[in-house]
Backbone as JSON Lines, residues from 0, in Angstrom:
{"i":0,"aa":"M","n":[160.54,-22.82,25.8],"ca":[160.21,-21.47,25.4],"c":[161.44,-20.86,24.73]}
{"i":1,"aa":"D","n":[161.21,-20.16,23.64],"ca":[162.28,-19.48,22.91],"c":[161.86,-18.03,22.71]}
{"i":2,"aa":"R","n":[162.59,-17.14,23.37],"ca":[162.22,-15.73,23.41],"c":[163.31,-14.87,22.74]}
{"i":3,"aa":"I","n":[162.86,-13.92,21.94],"ca":[163.76,-13.04,21.19],"c":[163.69,-11.63,21.78]}
{"i":4,"aa":"W","n":[164.85,-11.01,21.95],"ca":[164.9,-9.58,22.23],"c":[165.33,-8.9,20.94]}
{"i":5,"aa":"M","n":[164.43,-8.09,20.37],"ca":[164.77,-7.33,19.17],"c":[164.82,-5.86,19.54]}
{"i":6,"aa":"T","n":[165.91,-5.23,19.13],"ca":[166.11,-3.82,19.41],"c":[167.0,-3.22,18.33]}
{"i":7,"aa":"G","n":[167.35,-1.98,18.48],"ca":[168.24,-1.36,17.52],"c":[168.02,0.12,17.37]}
{"i":8,"aa":"F","n":[168.31,0.58,16.17],"ca":[168.26,2.01,15.86],"c":[166.92,2.64,16.22]}
{"i":9,"aa":"R","n":[166.99,3.89,16.64],"ca":[165.79,4.7,16.81],"c":[165.41,5.24,15.42]}
{"i":10,"aa":"S","n":[164.18,5.63,15.25],"ca":[163.72,6.1,13.94],"c":[164.52,7.3,13.44]}
{"i":11,"aa":"Y","n":[164.84,8.23,14.31],"ca":[165.59,9.41,13.89],"c":[167.03,9.07,13.51]}
{"i":12,"aa":"E","n":[167.59,8.0,14.08],"ca":[168.95,7.58,13.73],"c":[169.01,7.03,12.31]}
{"i":13,"aa":"L","n":[167.89,6.49,11.84],"ca":[167.81,5.96,10.48],"c":[167.26,6.99,9.5]}
{"i":14,"aa":"G","n":[166.88,8.13,10.0],"ca":[166.31,9.17,9.14],"c":[164.95,8.8,8.59]}
{"i":15,"aa":"V","n":[164.2,7.99,9.33],"ca":[162.85,7.61,8.9],"c":[161.88,8.67,9.4]}
{"i":16,"aa":"N","n":[161.19,9.27,8.47],"ca":[160.26,10.35,8.79],"c":[158.84,9.96,8.42]}
{"i":17,"aa":"G","n":[158.14,9.38,9.35],"ca":[156.74,9.06,9.13],"c":[156.51,7.68,8.54]}
{"i":18,"aa":"T","n":[155.26,7.29,8.53],"ca":[154.88,5.95,8.1],"c":[154.96,5.76,6.59]}
{"i":19,"aa":"K","n":[155.05,6.83,5.83],"ca":[155.11,6.74,4.36],"c":[156.54,6.71,3.84]}
{"i":20,"aa":"D","n":[157.52,6.83,4.72],"ca":[158.93,6.83,4.31],"c":[159.27,5.49,3.67]}
{"i":21,"aa":"P","n":[159.82,5.47,2.45],"ca":[160.15,4.21,1.78],"c":[161.15,3.35,2.56]}
{"i":22,"aa":"K","n":[162.0,3.98,3.36],"ca":[162.95,3.2,4.17],"c":[162.22,2.31,5.16]}
{"i":23,"aa":"L","n":[161.08,2.79,5.65],"ca":[160.33,2.02,6.64],"c":[159.8,0.71,6.04]}
{"i":24,"aa":"A","n":[159.4,0.73,4.79],"ca":[158.92,-0.5,4.15],"c":[160.03,-1.55,4.12]}
{"i":25,"aa":"V","n":[161.24,-1.13,3.83],"ca":[162.38,-2.06,3.78],"c":[162.7,-2.58,5.18]}
{"i":26,"aa":"I","n":[162.69,-1.69,6.16],"ca":[162.99,-2.09,7.54],"c":[161.95,-3.09,8.04]}
{"i":27,"aa":"K","n":[160.68,-2.8,7.79],"ca":[159.63,-3.73,8.23],"c":[159.72,-5.06,7.47]}
{"i":28,"aa":"F","n":[160.13,-5.01,6.22],"ca":[160.34,-6.23,5.45],"c":[161.43,-7.08,6.11]}
{"i":29,"aa":"A","n":[162.52,-6.43,6.5],"ca":[163.62,-7.14,7.17],"c":[163.15,-7.73,8.5]}
{"i":30,"aa":"I","n":[162.43,-6.94,9.28],"ca":[161.91,-7.43,10.56],"c":[160.99,-8.62,10.34]}
{"i":31,"aa":"E","n":[160.12,-8.51,9.35],"ca":[159.18,-9.6,9.06],"c":[159.93,-10.88,8.69]}
{"i":32,"aa":"R","n":[160.95,-10.78,7.85],"ca":[161.75,-11.94,7.47],"c":[162.43,-12.57,8.68]}
{"i":33,"aa":"L","n":[163.02,-11.74,9.51],"ca":[163.71,-12.23,10.71],"c":[162.74,-12.89,11.68]}
{"i":34,"aa":"L","n":[161.58,-12.28,11.89],"ca":[160.6,-12.88,12.8],"c":[160.04,-14.19,12.25]}
{"i":35,"aa":"R","n":[159.7,-14.21,10.97],"ca":[159.19,-15.46,10.38],"c":[160.19,-16.6,10.56]}
{"i":36,"aa":"T","n":[161.45,-16.32,10.24],"ca":[162.48,-17.36,10.38],"c":[162.6,-17.8,11.83]}
{"i":37,"aa":"S","n":[162.59,-16.84,12.75],"ca":[162.69,-17.18,14.17],"c":[161.5,-18.01,14.65]}
{"i":38,"aa":"I","n":[160.31,-17.62,14.24],"ca":[159.11,-18.36,14.63],"c":[159.15,-19.77,14.07]}
{"i":39,"aa":"E","n":[159.53,-19.89,12.81],"ca":[159.6,-21.22,12.19],"c":[160.69,-22.07,12.82]}
{"i":40,"aa":"D","n":[161.69,-21.43,13.44],"ca":[162.75,-22.15,14.16],"c":[162.38,-22.4,15.63]}
{"i":41,"aa":"G","n":[161.17,-22.01,16.03],"ca":[160.7,-22.34,17.37],"c":[160.5,-21.17,18.32]}
{"i":42,"aa":"A","n":[160.78,-19.96,17.9],"ca":[160.55,-18.81,18.79],"c":[159.06,-18.66,19.05]}
{"i":43,"aa":"D","n":[158.73,-18.39,20.31],"ca":[157.32,-18.2,20.64],"c":[157.04,-16.87,21.33]}
{"i":44,"aa":"W","n":[158.07,-16.08,21.61],"ca":[157.88,-14.75,22.2],"c":[158.81,-13.75,21.55]}
{"i":45,"aa":"L","n":[158.31,-12.56,21.31],"ca":[159.11,-11.37,21.03],"c":[159.0,-10.51,22.28]}
{"i":46,"aa":"I","n":[160.14,-10.19,22.86],"ca":[160.16,-9.3,24.02],"c":[161.02,-8.1,23.64]}
{"i":47,"aa":"T","n":[160.44,-6.95,23.67],"ca":[161.17,-5.75,23.28],"c":[160.68,-4.57,24.1]}
{"i":48,"aa":"G","n":[161.34,-3.45,23.91],"ca":[160.95,-2.22,24.61],"c":[160.0,-1.4,23.76]}
{"i":49,"aa":"G","n":[159.87,-0.15,24.1],"ca":[158.93,0.7,23.38],"c":[159.58,1.87,22.67]}
{"i":50,"aa":"Q","n":[160.9,1.8,22.46],"ca":[161.58,2.89,21.77],"c":[160.99,3.1,20.38]}
{"i":51,"aa":"M","n":[160.91,4.38,19.98],"ca":[160.48,4.69,18.61],"c":[161.59,4.23,17.67]}
{"i":52,"aa":"G","n":[161.21,3.44,16.71],"ca":[162.19,2.87,15.79],"c":[162.03,1.36,15.75]}
{"i":53,"aa":"I","n":[163.13,0.66,15.72],"ca":[163.11,-0.8,15.55],"c":[162.18,-1.48,16.54]}
{"i":54,"aa":"E","n":[162.2,-1.08,17.8],"ca":[161.37,-1.77,18.8],"c":[159.88,-1.64,18.5]}
{"i":55,"aa":"Q","n":[159.41,-0.45,18.23],"ca":[157.98,-0.3,17.92],"c":[157.63,-0.94,16.59]}
{"i":56,"aa":"W","n":[158.51,-0.83,15.6],"ca":[158.23,-1.46,14.31],"c":[158.2,-2.98,14.44]}
{"i":57,"aa":"A","n":[159.06,-3.53,15.29],"ca":[159.05,-4.98,15.52],"c":[157.71,-5.42,16.11]}
{"i":58,"aa":"I","n":[157.19,-4.63,17.03],"ca":[155.89,-4.95,17.62],"c":[154.8,-4.9,16.55]}
{"i":59,"aa":"E","n":[154.81,-3.86,15.73],"ca":[153.79,-3.74,14.67],"c":[153.84,-4.93,13.72]}
{"i":60,"aa":"V","n":[155.05,-5.32,13.31],"ca":[155.19,-6.45,12.39],"c":[154.75,-7.75,13.09]}
{"i":61,"aa":"A","n":[155.16,-7.91,14.33],"ca":[154.78,-9.12,15.08],"c":[153.27,-9.21,15.26]}
{"i":62,"aa":"L","n":[152.63,-8.09,15.51],"ca":[151.16,-8.09,15.63],"c":[150.51,-8.52,14.32]}
{"i":63,"aa":"D","n":[151.04,-8.04,13.2],"ca":[150.52,-8.46,11.89],"c":[150.71,-9.96,11.68]}
{"i":64,"aa":"L","n":[151.9,-10.46,12.01],"ca":[152.16,-11.9,11.86],"c":[151.27,-12.73,12.77]}
{"i":65,"aa":"Q","n":[151.06,-12.24,13.97],"ca":[150.2,-12.92,14.93],"c":[148.77,-12.99,14.4]}
{"i":66,"aa":"A","n":[148.31,-11.92,13.78],"ca":[146.94,-11.85,13.28],"c":[146.72,-12.69,12.03]}
{"i":67,"aa":"T","n":[147.77,-12.9,11.24],"ca":[147.6,-13.58,9.96],"c":[148.09,-15.02,9.94]}
{"i":68,"aa":"D","n":[149.3,-15.26,10.45],"ca":[149.91,-16.58,10.26],"c":[150.32,-17.31,11.54]}
{"i":69,"aa":"Y","n":[150.56,-16.58,12.61],"ca":[151.11,-17.2,13.82],"c":[150.34,-16.74,15.05]}
{"i":70,"aa":"P","n":[149.09,-17.18,15.19],"ca":[148.28,-16.71,16.33],"c":[148.85,-17.13,17.69]}
{"i":71,"aa":"E","n":[149.68,-18.15,17.71],"ca":[150.25,-18.62,18.97],"c":[151.46,-17.8,19.41]}
{"i":72,"aa":"F","n":[152.02,-17.01,18.51],"ca":[153.19,-16.19,18.82],"c":[152.79,-15.07,19.79]}
{"i":73,"aa":"Q","n":[153.6,-14.86,20.8],"ca":[153.29,-13.9,21.86],"c":[154.24,-12.69,21.78]}
{"i":74,"aa":"I","n":[153.74,-11.54,22.21],"ca":[154.49,-10.29,22.12],"c":[154.44,-9.6,23.48]}
{"i":75,"aa":"A","n":[155.62,-9.2,23.95],"ca":[155.72,-8.45,25.21],"c":[156.42,-7.12,24.96]}
{"i":76,"aa":"L","n":[155.86,-6.07,25.52],"ca":[156.47,-4.74,25.48],"c":[156.86,-4.4,26.92]}
{"i":77,"aa":"V","n":[158.15,-4.37,27.16],"ca":[158.67,-4.12,28.51],"c":[159.5,-2.84,28.46]}
{"i":78,"aa":"T","n":[159.06,-1.85,29.2],"ca":[159.79,-0.58,29.23],"c":[160.78,-0.55,30.39]}
{"i":79,"aa":"P","n":[161.81,0.28,30.29],"ca":[162.81,0.33,31.36],"c":[162.29,0.95,32.65]}
{"i":80,"aa":"F","n":[161.35,1.89,32.54],"ca":[160.82,2.56,33.73],"c":[159.37,2.97,33.46]}
{"i":81,"aa":"A","n":[158.63,3.19,34.52],"ca":[157.18,3.39,34.42],"c":[156.79,4.64,33.63]}
{"i":82,"aa":"K","n":[157.55,5.69,33.73],"ca":[157.2,6.93,33.03],"c":[157.88,7.03,31.67]}
{"i":83,"aa":"F","n":[158.28,5.89,31.14],"ca":[158.93,5.84,29.84],"c":[158.02,6.47,28.78]}
{"i":84,"aa":"G","n":[158.56,7.39,28.0],"ca":[157.81,8.05,26.93],"c":[157.0,9.25,27.38]}
{"i":85,"aa":"A","n":[157.0,9.57,28.68],"ca":[156.18,10.67,29.19],"c":[156.6,12.02,28.62]}
{"i":86,"aa":"H","n":[157.84,12.15,28.18],"ca":[158.3,13.43,27.64],"c":[158.1,13.52,26.12]}
{"i":87,"aa":"W","n":[157.57,12.47,25.51],"ca":[157.33,12.48,24.07],"c":[156.12,13.35,23.75]}
{"i":88,"aa":"N","n":[156.0,13.72,22.48],"ca":[154.81,14.48,22.09],"c":[153.57,13.58,22.18]}
{"i":89,"aa":"E","n":[152.42,14.19,22.13],"ca":[151.16,13.48,22.35],"c":[150.95,12.32,21.37]}
{"i":90,"aa":"N","n":[151.26,12.53,20.09],"ca":[151.08,11.47,19.1],"c":[151.95,10.26,19.41]}
{"i":91,"aa":"N","n":[153.2,10.5,19.78],"ca":[154.1,9.39,20.1],"c":[153.69,8.67,21.37]}
{"i":92,"aa":"Q","n":[153.19,9.42,22.35],"ca":[152.68,8.78,23.57],"c":[151.47,7.92,23.26]}
{"i":93,"aa":"E","n":[150.58,8.43,22.42],"ca":[149.39,7.66,22.04],"c":[149.78,6.37,21.31]}
{"i":94,"aa":"K","n":[150.76,6.46,20.43],"ca":[151.2,5.27,19.71],"c":[151.76,4.23,20.67]}
{"i":95,"aa":"L","n":[152.59,4.67,21.62],"ca":[153.14,3.74,22.61],"c":[152.01,3.09,23.42]}
{"i":96,"aa":"N","n":[151.07,3.88,23.88],"ca":[149.96,3.34,24.66],"c":[149.1,2.39,23.84]}
{"i":97,"aa":"H","n":[148.91,2.72,22.57],"ca":[148.15,1.83,21.68],"c":[148.86,0.47,21.54]}
{"i":98,"aa":"L","n":[150.18,0.5,21.35],"ca":[150.92,-0.76,21.25],"c":[150.84,-1.55,22.55]}
{"i":99,"aa":"K","n":[150.96,-0.86,23.68],"ca":[150.85,-1.54,24.98],"c":[149.51,-2.25,25.11]}
{"i":100,"aa":"S","n":[148.46,-1.64,24.57],"ca":[147.13,-2.23,24.69],"c":[146.93,-3.43,23.77]}
{"i":101,"aa":"R","n":[147.77,-3.58,22.75],"ca":[147.58,-4.64,21.77],"c":[148.46,-5.87,22.0]}
{"i":102,"aa":"V","n":[149.54,-5.72,22.74],"ca":[150.45,-6.85,22.94],"c":[149.88,-7.82,23.98]}
{"i":103,"aa":"N","n":[150.47,-9.0,24.06],"ca":[150.0,-10.0,25.01],"c":[150.4,-9.69,26.44]}
{"i":104,"aa":"F","n":[151.49,-8.96,26.6],"ca":[152.0,-8.64,27.93],"c":[152.72,-7.3,27.86]}
{"i":105,"aa":"S","n":[152.46,-6.46,28.84],"ca":[153.14,-5.17,28.93],"c":[153.44,-4.88,30.39]}
{"i":106,"aa":"N","n":[154.67,-4.46,30.64],"ca":[155.07,-4.14,32.01],"c":[156.29,-3.24,31.97]}
{"i":107,"aa":"T","n":[156.75,-2.88,33.12],"ca":[157.95,-2.06,33.25],"c":[158.91,-2.75,34.21]}
{"i":108,"aa":"V","n":[160.2,-2.52,34.01],"ca":[161.2,-3.13,34.88],"c":[161.33,-2.35,36.18]}
{"i":109,"aa":"H","n":[161.33,-1.01,36.1],"ca":[161.5,-0.17,37.28],"c":[160.32,0.79,37.41]}
{"i":110,"aa":"Q","n":[159.87,0.99,38.62],"ca":[158.81,1.97,38.88],"c":[159.42,3.37,38.88]}
{"i":111,"aa":"G","n":[158.62,4.36,38.58],"ca":[159.08,5.74,38.63],"c":[159.66,6.22,37.33]}
{"i":112,"aa":"D","n":[160.43,7.29,37.42],"ca":[161.0,7.96,36.26],"c":[162.39,7.41,35.97]}
{"i":113,"aa":"F","n":[163.01,7.96,34.96],"ca":[164.35,7.54,34.55],"c":[165.33,7.67,35.7]}
{"i":114,"aa":"G","n":[166.12,6.63,35.92],"ca":[167.04,6.6,37.05],"c":[168.51,6.55,36.68]}
{"i":115,"aa":"G","n":[168.85,6.88,35.43],"ca":[170.25,6.96,35.05],"c":[170.84,5.67,34.49]}
{"i":116,"aa":"R","n":[172.14,5.69,34.32],"ca":[172.88,4.6,33.68],"c":[172.71,3.27,34.41]}
{"i":117,"aa":"T","n":[172.73,3.29,35.73],"ca":[172.6,2.04,36.49],"c":[171.26,1.38,36.2]}
{"i":118,"aa":"Q","n":[170.22,2.18,36.1],"ca":[168.9,1.65,35.79],"c":[168.87,1.04,34.39]}
{"i":119,"aa":"M","n":[169.52,1.7,33.43],"ca":[169.55,1.17,32.06],"c":[170.34,-0.12,31.99]}
{"i":120,"aa":"L","n":[171.42,-0.22,32.75],"ca":[172.18,-1.48,32.79],"c":[171.33,-2.6,33.39]}
{"i":121,"aa":"A","n":[170.55,-2.27,34.4],"ca":[169.66,-3.27,35.01],"c":[168.57,-3.69,34.01]}
{"i":122,"aa":"Y","n":[168.09,-2.74,33.22],"ca":[167.1,-3.06,32.19],"c":[167.7,-4.01,31.15]}
{"i":123,"aa":"Q","n":[168.91,-3.71,30.69],"ca":[169.57,-4.59,29.73],"c":[169.74,-5.99,30.32]}
{"i":124,"aa":"R","n":[170.16,-6.04,31.57],"ca":[170.36,-7.34,32.23],"c":[169.03,-8.1,32.29]}
{"i":125,"aa":"F","n":[167.95,-7.4,32.61],"ca":[166.63,-8.01,32.63],"c":[166.3,-8.6,31.26]}
{"i":126,"aa":"M","n":[166.48,-7.8,30.21],"ca":[166.15,-8.26,28.86],"c":[166.99,-9.46,28.47]}
{"i":127,"aa":"L","n":[168.26,-9.44,28.8],"ca":[169.15,-10.55,28.46],"c":[168.79,-11.83,29.21]}
{"i":128,"aa":"T","n":[168.44,-11.71,30.46],"ca":[168.13,-12.9,31.25],"c":[166.71,-13.41,31.06]}
{"i":129,"aa":"H","n":[165.89,-12.65,30.35],"ca":[164.51,-13.07,30.08],"c":[164.29,-13.39,28.6]}
{"i":130,"aa":"T","n":[165.36,-13.46,27.84],"ca":[165.29,-13.85,26.43],"c":[166.38,-14.88,26.16]}
{"i":131,"aa":"D","n":[166.25,-15.54,25.01],"ca":[167.18,-16.61,24.65],"c":[168.12,-16.24,23.51]}
{"i":132,"aa":"K","n":[167.8,-15.17,22.82],"ca":[168.66,-14.69,21.74],"c":[168.31,-13.25,21.43]}
{"i":133,"aa":"G","n":[169.25,-12.57,20.78],"ca":[169.04,-11.18,20.45],"c":[169.15,-10.93,18.95]}
{"i":134,"aa":"I","n":[168.34,-10.02,18.48],"ca":[168.44,-9.5,17.12],"c":[168.54,-7.99,17.26]}
{"i":135,"aa":"I","n":[169.63,-7.44,16.75],"ca":[169.83,-6.0,16.89],"c":[170.17,-5.38,15.54]}
{"i":136,"aa":"F","n":[169.46,-4.32,15.24],"ca":[169.74,-3.51,14.06],"c":[170.75,-2.45,14.5]}
{"i":137,"aa":"F","n":[171.99,-2.66,14.12],"ca":[173.06,-1.76,14.56],"c":[174.24,-1.9,13.62]}
{"i":138,"aa":"D","n":[174.96,-0.81,13.44],"ca":[176.15,-0.8,12.6],"c":[177.28,-0.11,13.36]}
{"i":139,"aa":"E","n":[178.46,-0.7,13.32],"ca":[179.62,-0.14,14.01],"c":[179.91,1.3,13.6]}
{"i":140,"aa":"E","n":[179.59,1.64,12.36],"ca":[179.86,2.99,11.86],"c":[178.96,4.04,12.5]}
{"i":141,"aa":"A","n":[177.88,3.61,13.12],"ca":[176.92,4.54,13.73],"c":[177.36,4.86,15.16]}
{"i":142,"aa":"T","n":[178.38,5.67,15.27],"ca":[178.98,5.93,16.58],"c":[178.06,6.68,17.53]}
{"i":143,"aa":"E","n":[177.1,7.4,17.01],"ca":[176.2,8.19,17.85],"c":[174.92,7.44,18.23]}
{"i":144,"aa":"S","n":[174.76,6.23,17.76],"ca":[173.52,5.49,18.0],"c":[173.43,5.0,19.45]}
{"i":145,"aa":"K","n":[172.26,5.17,20.03],"ca":[172.01,4.64,21.37],"c":[171.95,3.12,21.37]}
{"i":146,"aa":"A","n":[171.76,2.53,20.2],"ca":[171.73,1.07,20.09],"c":[173.09,0.47,20.42]}
{"i":147,"aa":"R","n":[174.13,1.28,20.36],"ca":[175.49,0.8,20.68],"c":[175.54,0.15,22.07]}
{"i":148,"aa":"Y","n":[174.81,0.74,23.02],"ca":[174.83,0.22,24.39],"c":[174.2,-1.18,24.46]}
{"i":149,"aa":"D","n":[173.09,-1.36,23.75],"ca":[172.46,-2.69,23.73],"c":[173.32,-3.69,22.97]}
{"i":150,"aa":"D","n":[173.95,-3.26,21.9],"ca":[174.83,-4.13,21.15],"c":[175.99,-4.61,22.03]}
{"i":151,"aa":"T","n":[176.6,-3.7,22.76],"ca":[177.7,-4.06,23.67],"c":[177.21,-5.03,24.74]}
{"i":152,"aa":"A","n":[176.06,-4.74,25.32],"ca":[175.51,-5.61,26.37],"c":[175.25,-7.02,25.82]}
{"i":153,"aa":"M","n":[174.66,-7.1,24.62],"ca":[174.38,-8.41,24.02],"c":[175.67,-9.18,23.75]}
{"i":154,"aa":"R","n":[176.64,-8.51,23.16],"ca":[177.91,-9.17,22.82],"c":[178.64,-9.64,24.07]}
{"i":155,"aa":"E","n":[178.69,-8.82,25.1],"ca":[179.37,-9.22,26.33],"c":[178.64,-10.38,27.01]}
{"i":156,"aa":"Y","n":[177.33,-10.35,27.01],"ca":[176.55,-11.45,27.6],"c":[176.78,-12.74,26.83]}
{"i":157,"aa":"A","n":[176.84,-12.63,25.51],"ca":[177.03,-13.81,24.66],"c":[178.4,-14.45,24.86]}
{"i":158,"aa":"E","n":[179.36,-13.69,25.34],"ca":[180.7,-14.25,25.61],"c":[180.67,-15.23,26.77]}
{"i":159,"aa":"N","n":[179.71,-15.08,27.68],"ca":[179.64,-15.91,28.88],"c":[178.47,-16.88,28.92]}
{"i":160,"aa":"F","n":[177.49,-16.67,28.06],"ca":[176.29,-17.5,28.07],"c":[175.94,-17.91,26.65]}
{"i":161,"aa":"D","n":[175.13,-18.96,26.54],"ca":[174.63,-19.39,25.22],"c":[173.54,-18.42,24.81]}
{"i":162,"aa":"Y","n":[173.96,-17.36,24.13],"ca":[173.03,-16.29,23.75],"c":[173.4,-15.83,22.34]}
{"i":163,"aa":"P","n":[172.82,-16.47,21.32],"ca":[173.12,-16.05,19.95],"c":[172.64,-14.62,19.68]}
{"i":164,"aa":"V","n":[173.46,-13.86,18.99],"ca":[173.12,-12.49,18.64],"c":[173.23,-12.33,17.13]}
{"i":165,"aa":"T","n":[172.18,-11.86,16.52],"ca":[172.18,-11.54,15.09],"c":[172.21,-10.03,14.97]}
{"i":166,"aa":"R","n":[173.24,-9.52,14.3],"ca":[173.34,-8.08,14.07],"c":[172.99,-7.79,12.62]}
{"i":167,"aa":"I","n":[172.03,-6.9,12.45],"ca":[171.66,-6.44,11.11],"c":[172.31,-5.07,10.94]}
{"i":168,"aa":"D","n":[173.43,-5.07,10.21],"ca":[174.13,-3.81,9.98],"c":[173.59,-3.16,8.7]}
{"i":169,"aa":"L","n":[174.14,-2.03,8.34],"ca":[173.62,-1.3,7.19],"c":[173.84,-2.06,5.88]}
{"i":170,"aa":"D","n":[174.93,-2.83,5.79],"ca":[175.14,-3.66,4.59],"c":[174.06,-4.73,4.49]}
{"i":171,"aa":"R","n":[173.75,-5.39,5.6],"ca":[172.71,-6.42,5.59],"c":[171.34,-5.79,5.31]}
{"i":172,"aa":"L","n":[171.12,-4.61,5.82],"ca":[169.86,-3.91,5.54],"c":[169.76,-3.59,4.05]}
{"i":173,"aa":"Q","n":[170.89,-3.27,3.43],"ca":[170.9,-3.02,1.98],"c":[170.55,-4.3,1.22]}
{"i":174,"aa":"D","n":[171.01,-5.46,1.72],"ca":[170.63,-6.74,1.11],"c":[169.12,-6.93,1.17]}
{"i":175,"aa":"Y","n":[168.53,-6.61,2.32],"ca":[167.07,-6.71,2.45],"c":[166.39,-5.74,1.49]}
{"i":176,"aa":"A","n":[166.96,-4.56,1.3],"ca":[166.38,-3.58,0.37],"c":[166.37,-4.13,-1.05]}
{"i":177,"aa":"A","n":[167.47,-4.79,-1.44],"ca":[167.54,-5.38,-2.78],"c":[166.52,-6.51,-2.93]}
{"i":178,"aa":"E","n":[166.37,-7.33,-1.9],"ca":[165.39,-8.42,-1.92],"c":[163.97,-7.85,-2.0]}
{"i":179,"aa":"Y","n":[163.71,-6.82,-1.22],"ca":[162.41,-6.16,-1.23],"c":[162.11,-5.59,-2.61]}
{"i":180,"aa":"Q","n":[163.09,-4.93,-3.2],"ca":[162.93,-4.34,-4.53],"c":[162.64,-5.41,-5.56]}
{"i":181,"aa":"D","n":[163.36,-6.53,-5.5],"ca":[163.12,-7.64,-6.43],"c":[161.69,-8.14,-6.31]}
{"i":182,"aa":"L","n":[161.21,-8.28,-5.09],"ca":[159.83,-8.76,-4.88],"c":[158.82,-7.75,-5.44]}
{"i":183,"aa":"Q","n":[159.1,-6.47,-5.28],"ca":[158.2,-5.43,-5.79],"c":[158.13,-5.48,-7.32]}
{"i":184,"aa":"W","n":[159.27,-5.7,-7.94],"ca":[159.32,-5.76,-9.4],"c":[158.63,-7.0,-9.98]}
{"i":185,"aa":"N","n":[158.67,-8.09,-9.2],"ca":[158.1,-9.35,-9.66],"c":[156.62,-9.51,-9.33]}
{"i":186,"aa":"N","n":[156.06,-8.57,-8.61],"ca":[154.63,-8.65,-8.26],"c":[153.79,-7.67,-9.03]}
């Protein structure tokens, strides 16, 4: 079994506003490329959380790939705590619940509400020990990003275990944007 943990920037950290934002097309293109390559290299599970941004977009892209080209690929949405997303607006809660209903597996690491930093560290540990590699959309320059914590956890874990980590920084995302633009011009 080869399982990927994909995480990274939240939608607001990337300034993505809605499903029609042109940045979202590039981000989903990058996710699709990364997932295709991973699946073709033997990955059979995407395990991610339900954060708005990279995690939810990864699930959407994976569901599309599962429906079209890789029906055997499995998707898990694992939240850090049971009441995850309860403080979101109704539309965002509905989207999270819709994704939970469409994936192959959905669960939570901790019962109850948010339990602080210790709980989040336990969630990261769970994700690291239940996956074989990480893909994170994160850039060192983004000092305010919550993805920094997952990036640090992945890097520290990789120092002690065979855990490859692919970081998609803003420069790499720009490369995907150029590739996406080329494809748009040629079609």
